[in-house]
CSV table of C-alpha atoms in Angstrom, one decimal:
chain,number,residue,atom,x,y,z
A,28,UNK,CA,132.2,137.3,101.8
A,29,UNK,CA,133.1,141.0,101.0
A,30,UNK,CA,130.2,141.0,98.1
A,31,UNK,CA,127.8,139.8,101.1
A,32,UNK,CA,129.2,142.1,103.7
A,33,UNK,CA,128.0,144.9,101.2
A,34,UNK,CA,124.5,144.2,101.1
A,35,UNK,CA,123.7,145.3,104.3
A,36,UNK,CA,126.4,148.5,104.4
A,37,UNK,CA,126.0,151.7,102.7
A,38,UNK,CA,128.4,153.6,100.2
A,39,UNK,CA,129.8,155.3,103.4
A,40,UNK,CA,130.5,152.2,105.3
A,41,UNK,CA,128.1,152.0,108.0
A,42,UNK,CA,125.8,149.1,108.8
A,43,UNK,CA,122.7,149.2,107.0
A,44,UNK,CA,120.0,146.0,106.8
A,45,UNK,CA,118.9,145.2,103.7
A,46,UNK,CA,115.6,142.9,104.2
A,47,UNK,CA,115.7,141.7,100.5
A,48,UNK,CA,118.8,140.0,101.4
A,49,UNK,CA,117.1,137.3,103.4
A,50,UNK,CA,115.2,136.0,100.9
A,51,UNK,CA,118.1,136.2,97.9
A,52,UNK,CA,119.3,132.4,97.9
A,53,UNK,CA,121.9,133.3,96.0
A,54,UNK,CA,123.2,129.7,95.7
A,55,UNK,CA,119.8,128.9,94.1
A,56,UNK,CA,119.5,129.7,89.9
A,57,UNK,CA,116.3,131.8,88.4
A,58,UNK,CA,115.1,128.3,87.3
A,59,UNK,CA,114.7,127.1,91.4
A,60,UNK,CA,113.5,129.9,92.5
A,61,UNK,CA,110.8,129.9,90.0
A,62,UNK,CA,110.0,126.2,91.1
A,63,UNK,CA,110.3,126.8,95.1
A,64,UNK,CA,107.9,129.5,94.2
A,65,UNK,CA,105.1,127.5,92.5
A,66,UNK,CA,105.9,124.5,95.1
A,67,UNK,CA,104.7,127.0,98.7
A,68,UNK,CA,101.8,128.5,95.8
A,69,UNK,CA,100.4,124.9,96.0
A,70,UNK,CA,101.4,123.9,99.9
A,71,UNK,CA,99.5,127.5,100.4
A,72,UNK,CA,96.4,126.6,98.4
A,73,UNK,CA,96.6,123.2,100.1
A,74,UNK,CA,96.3,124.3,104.0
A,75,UNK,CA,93.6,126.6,103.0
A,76,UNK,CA,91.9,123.1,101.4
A,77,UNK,CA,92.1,121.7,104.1
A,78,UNK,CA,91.0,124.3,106.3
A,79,UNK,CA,88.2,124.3,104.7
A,80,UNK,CA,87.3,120.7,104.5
A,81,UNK,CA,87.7,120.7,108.6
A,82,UNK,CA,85.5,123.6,108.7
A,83,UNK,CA,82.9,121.9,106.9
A,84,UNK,CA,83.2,118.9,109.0
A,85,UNK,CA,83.1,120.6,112.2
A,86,UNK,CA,80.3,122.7,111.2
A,87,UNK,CA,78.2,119.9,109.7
A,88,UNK,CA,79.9,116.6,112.5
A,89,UNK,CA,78.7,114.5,110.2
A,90,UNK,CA,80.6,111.1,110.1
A,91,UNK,CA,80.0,110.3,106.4
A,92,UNK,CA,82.2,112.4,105.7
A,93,UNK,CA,85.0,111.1,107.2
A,94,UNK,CA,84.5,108.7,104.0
A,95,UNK,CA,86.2,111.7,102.3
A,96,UNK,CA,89.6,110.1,103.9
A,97,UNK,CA,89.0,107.4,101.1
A,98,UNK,CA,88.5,108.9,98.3
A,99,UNK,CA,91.8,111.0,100.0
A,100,UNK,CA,93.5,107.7,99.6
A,101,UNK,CA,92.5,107.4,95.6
A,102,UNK,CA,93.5,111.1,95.0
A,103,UNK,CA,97.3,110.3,96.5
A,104,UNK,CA,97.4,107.2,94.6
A,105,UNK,CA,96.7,109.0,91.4
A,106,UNK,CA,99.2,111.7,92.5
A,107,UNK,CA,101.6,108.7,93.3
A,108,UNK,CA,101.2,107.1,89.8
A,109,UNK,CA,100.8,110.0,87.4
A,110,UNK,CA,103.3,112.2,86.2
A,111,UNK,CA,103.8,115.8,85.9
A,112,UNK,CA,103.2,115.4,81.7
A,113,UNK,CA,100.8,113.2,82.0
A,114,UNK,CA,98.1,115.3,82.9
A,115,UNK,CA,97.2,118.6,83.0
A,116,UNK,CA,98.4,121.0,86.0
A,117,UNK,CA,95.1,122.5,86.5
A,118,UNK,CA,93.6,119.0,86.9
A,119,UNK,CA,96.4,118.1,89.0
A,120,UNK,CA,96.0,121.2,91.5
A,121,UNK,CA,92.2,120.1,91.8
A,122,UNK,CA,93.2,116.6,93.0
A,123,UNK,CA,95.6,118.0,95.0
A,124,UNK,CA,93.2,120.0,96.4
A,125,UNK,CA,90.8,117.3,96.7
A,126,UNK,CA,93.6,115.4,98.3
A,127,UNK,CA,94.0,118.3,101.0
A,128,UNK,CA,90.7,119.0,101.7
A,129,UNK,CA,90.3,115.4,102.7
A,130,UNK,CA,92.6,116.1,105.2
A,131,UNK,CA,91.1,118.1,106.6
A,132,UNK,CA,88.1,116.3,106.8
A,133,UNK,CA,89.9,113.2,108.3
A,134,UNK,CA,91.1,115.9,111.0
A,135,UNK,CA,87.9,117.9,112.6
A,136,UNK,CA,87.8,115.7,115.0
A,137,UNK,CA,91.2,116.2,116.8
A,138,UNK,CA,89.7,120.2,116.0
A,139,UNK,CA,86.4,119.4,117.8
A,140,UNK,CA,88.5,118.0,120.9
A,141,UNK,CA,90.6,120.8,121.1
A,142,UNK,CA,88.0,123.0,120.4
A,143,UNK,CA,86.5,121.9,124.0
A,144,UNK,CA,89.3,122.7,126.4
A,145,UNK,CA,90.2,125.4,124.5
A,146,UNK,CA,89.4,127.0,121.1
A,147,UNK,CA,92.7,129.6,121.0
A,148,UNK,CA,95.3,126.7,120.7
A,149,UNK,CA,94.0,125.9,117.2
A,150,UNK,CA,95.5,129.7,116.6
A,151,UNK,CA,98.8,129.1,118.3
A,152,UNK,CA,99.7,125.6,117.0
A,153,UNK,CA,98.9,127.7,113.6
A,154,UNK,CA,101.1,130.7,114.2
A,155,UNK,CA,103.9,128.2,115.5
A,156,UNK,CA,103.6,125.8,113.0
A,157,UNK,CA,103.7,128.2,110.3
A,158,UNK,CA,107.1,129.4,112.6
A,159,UNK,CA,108.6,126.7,112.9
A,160,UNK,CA,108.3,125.7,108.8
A,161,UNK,CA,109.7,129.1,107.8
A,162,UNK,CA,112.9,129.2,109.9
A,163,UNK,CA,113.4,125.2,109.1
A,164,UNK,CA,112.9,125.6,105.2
A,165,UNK,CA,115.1,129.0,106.0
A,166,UNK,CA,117.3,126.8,107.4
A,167,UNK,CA,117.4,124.3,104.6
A,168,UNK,CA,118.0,126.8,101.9
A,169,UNK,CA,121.0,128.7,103.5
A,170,UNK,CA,122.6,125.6,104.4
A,171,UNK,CA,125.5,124.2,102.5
A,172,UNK,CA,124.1,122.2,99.2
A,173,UNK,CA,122.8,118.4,100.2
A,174,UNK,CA,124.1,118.8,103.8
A,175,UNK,CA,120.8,117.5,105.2
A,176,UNK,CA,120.2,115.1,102.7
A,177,UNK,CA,122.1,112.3,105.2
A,178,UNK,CA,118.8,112.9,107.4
A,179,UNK,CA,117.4,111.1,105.0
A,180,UNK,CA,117.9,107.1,106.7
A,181,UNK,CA,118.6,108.4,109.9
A,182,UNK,CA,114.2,109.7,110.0
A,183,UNK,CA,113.4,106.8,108.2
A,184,UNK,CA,114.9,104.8,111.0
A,185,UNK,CA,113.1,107.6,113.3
A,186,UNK,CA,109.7,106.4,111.3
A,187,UNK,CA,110.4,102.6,111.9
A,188,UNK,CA,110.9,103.0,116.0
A,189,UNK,CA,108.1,105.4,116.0
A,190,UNK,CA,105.7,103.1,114.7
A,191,UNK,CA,107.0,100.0,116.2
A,192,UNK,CA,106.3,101.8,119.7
A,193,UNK,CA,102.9,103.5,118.7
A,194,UNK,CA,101.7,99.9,117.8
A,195,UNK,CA,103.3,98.7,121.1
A,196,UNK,CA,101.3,101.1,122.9
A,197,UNK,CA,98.1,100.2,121.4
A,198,UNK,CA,98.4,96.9,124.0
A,199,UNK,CA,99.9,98.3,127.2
A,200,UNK,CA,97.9,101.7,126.9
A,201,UNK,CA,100.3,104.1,128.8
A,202,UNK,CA,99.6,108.3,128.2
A,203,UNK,CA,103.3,109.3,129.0
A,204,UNK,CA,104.1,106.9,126.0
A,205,UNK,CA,101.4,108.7,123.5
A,206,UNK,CA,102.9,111.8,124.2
A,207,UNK,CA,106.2,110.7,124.3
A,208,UNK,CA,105.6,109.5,120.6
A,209,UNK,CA,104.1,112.6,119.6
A,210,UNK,CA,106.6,114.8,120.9
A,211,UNK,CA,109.4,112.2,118.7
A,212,UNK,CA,107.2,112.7,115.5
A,213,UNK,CA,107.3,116.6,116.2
A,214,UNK,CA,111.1,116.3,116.2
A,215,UNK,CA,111.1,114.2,113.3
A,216,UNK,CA,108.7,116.2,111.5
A,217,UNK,CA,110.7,119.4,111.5
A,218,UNK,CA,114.0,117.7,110.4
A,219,UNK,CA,111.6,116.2,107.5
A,220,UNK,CA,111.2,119.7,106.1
A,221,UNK,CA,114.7,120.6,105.8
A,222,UNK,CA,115.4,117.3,104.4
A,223,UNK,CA,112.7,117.3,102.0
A,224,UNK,CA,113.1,121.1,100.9
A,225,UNK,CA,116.9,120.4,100.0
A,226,UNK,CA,115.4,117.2,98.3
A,227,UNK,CA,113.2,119.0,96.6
A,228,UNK,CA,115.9,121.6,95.2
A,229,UNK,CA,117.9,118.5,94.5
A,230,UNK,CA,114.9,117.2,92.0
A,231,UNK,CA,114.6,120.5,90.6
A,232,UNK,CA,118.3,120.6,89.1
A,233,UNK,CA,117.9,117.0,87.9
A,234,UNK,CA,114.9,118.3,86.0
A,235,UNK,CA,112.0,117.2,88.3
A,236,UNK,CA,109.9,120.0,87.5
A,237,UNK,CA,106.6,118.2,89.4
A,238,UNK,CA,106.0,120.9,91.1
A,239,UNK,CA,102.7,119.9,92.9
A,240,UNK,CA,103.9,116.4,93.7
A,241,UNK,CA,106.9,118.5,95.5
A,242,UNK,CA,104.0,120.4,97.0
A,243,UNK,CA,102.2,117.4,98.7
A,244,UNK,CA,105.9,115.9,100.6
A,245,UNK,CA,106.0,119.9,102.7
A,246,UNK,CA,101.9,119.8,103.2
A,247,UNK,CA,102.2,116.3,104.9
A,248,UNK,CA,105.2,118.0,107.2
A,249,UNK,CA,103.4,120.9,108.1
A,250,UNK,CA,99.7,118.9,108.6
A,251,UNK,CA,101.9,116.5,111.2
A,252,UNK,CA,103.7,119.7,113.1
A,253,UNK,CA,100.2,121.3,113.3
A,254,UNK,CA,98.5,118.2,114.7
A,255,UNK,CA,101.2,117.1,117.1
A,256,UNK,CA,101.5,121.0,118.8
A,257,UNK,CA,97.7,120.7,118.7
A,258,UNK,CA,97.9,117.9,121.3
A,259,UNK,CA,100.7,119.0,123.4
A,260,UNK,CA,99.1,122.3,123.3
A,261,UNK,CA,96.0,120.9,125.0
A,262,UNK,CA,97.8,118.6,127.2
A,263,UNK,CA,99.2,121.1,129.1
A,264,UNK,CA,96.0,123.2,128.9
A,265,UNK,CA,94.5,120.4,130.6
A,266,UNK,CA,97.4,119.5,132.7
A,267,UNK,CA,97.0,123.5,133.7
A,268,UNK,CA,93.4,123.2,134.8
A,269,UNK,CA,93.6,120.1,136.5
A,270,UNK,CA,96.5,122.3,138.8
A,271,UNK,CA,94.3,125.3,139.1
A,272,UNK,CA,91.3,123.2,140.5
């Protein structure tokens, strides 16, 4: 306590804030820190895949290459099946990317739809998802070792009555009930990225080093946030207008 009290005091005693502090982890060793690094490397290069592939799809709107979700499909089967020796990390990274990049394919049209009420909420679910998976990884880190691991069953539970109600809404059709699912897979989607960072630490120290495979469990949280604030973003933007006129 006294040895962390320090860091942010000066020889003379008074308060001082040392930024490098934050990002320490001194409960994590050299070896972790060198595989959380190459795990956000990859999520990085992954959203900007996937940017990309949306970009091109909203650019071009051409429906044939929504058959990019299938060859999506392949790519994370391959990821499922290979290992990290088995083949080469460069090849790896550019089905990875593939993988991403059909992503974003699969999601230009949720883009295009928000893109007509109202182009600026693609930049704030951005900003807020990229929030809101910084403080929860954060989060994850500084808390004690494996204490979020037990969220493990309880979101898998979460998964089960999520999709047992979506595909009980596909009959009865009821709006309040979409968004009520999509606001419960936000929820469940931020606790999945404090679960699966620890997870991922967890793997690490049992000497997973797969770092890409790591990679692909906090792109799928993040991909989810940003989608879900997308539509309750625009749900109130539309909820707004429909007030205003």
């Amino acid at each position: 306590m006294n040895r962390f009290t320090n860091r942010f005091s000066d020889n003379n005693g008074q308060t001082k804030f040392d930024p490098k502090v934050i990002f320490n982890f001194g409960s994590l060793d050299k070896s972790t820190k060198s595989h959380l690094k190459n795990v956000y490397a990859c999520v990085t290069m992954e959203i900007v895949a996937a940017a990309f592939g949306a970009a091109i799809n909203c650019y071009l709107k051409s429906s044939i290459l929504h058959f990019g979700g299938m060859i999506g499909l392949f790519v994370f089967m391959y990821l499922t099946v290979s290992s990290h020796n088995s083949a080469s990390p460069l090849k790896r990274l550019g089905y990875v990317g593939g993988l991403a990049g059909c992503v974003g394919l699969e999601s230009s049209y949720l883009l295009d739809y928000v893109i007509s009420v109202d182009p600026s909420i693609i930049v704030t679910a951005f900003v807020t998802t990229s929030v809101v998976f910084v403080s929860f990884t954060l989060t994850a880190l500084y808390a004690e070792r494996r204490s979020m691991l037990f969220l493990g069953s309880l979101l898998s539970t979460a998964l089960s009555g999520l999709f047992i109600l979506s595909l009980a809404n596909l009959f009865f059709r009821v709006p309040s009930i979409a968004l009520f699912s999509v606001y419960i897979s936000l929820i469940i989607s931020c606790l999945f990225v404090m679960y699966d960072t620890q997870l991922i630490v967890e793997k690490k120290r049992l000497g997973d080093n797969d770092f890409i495979w790591h990679s692909v469990d906090l792109f799928i949280d993040f991909v989810i946030i940003f989608k879900d604030l997308m539509i309750i973003l625009t749900d109130k933007e539309k909820k707004k207008r429909r007030n205003n006129n």
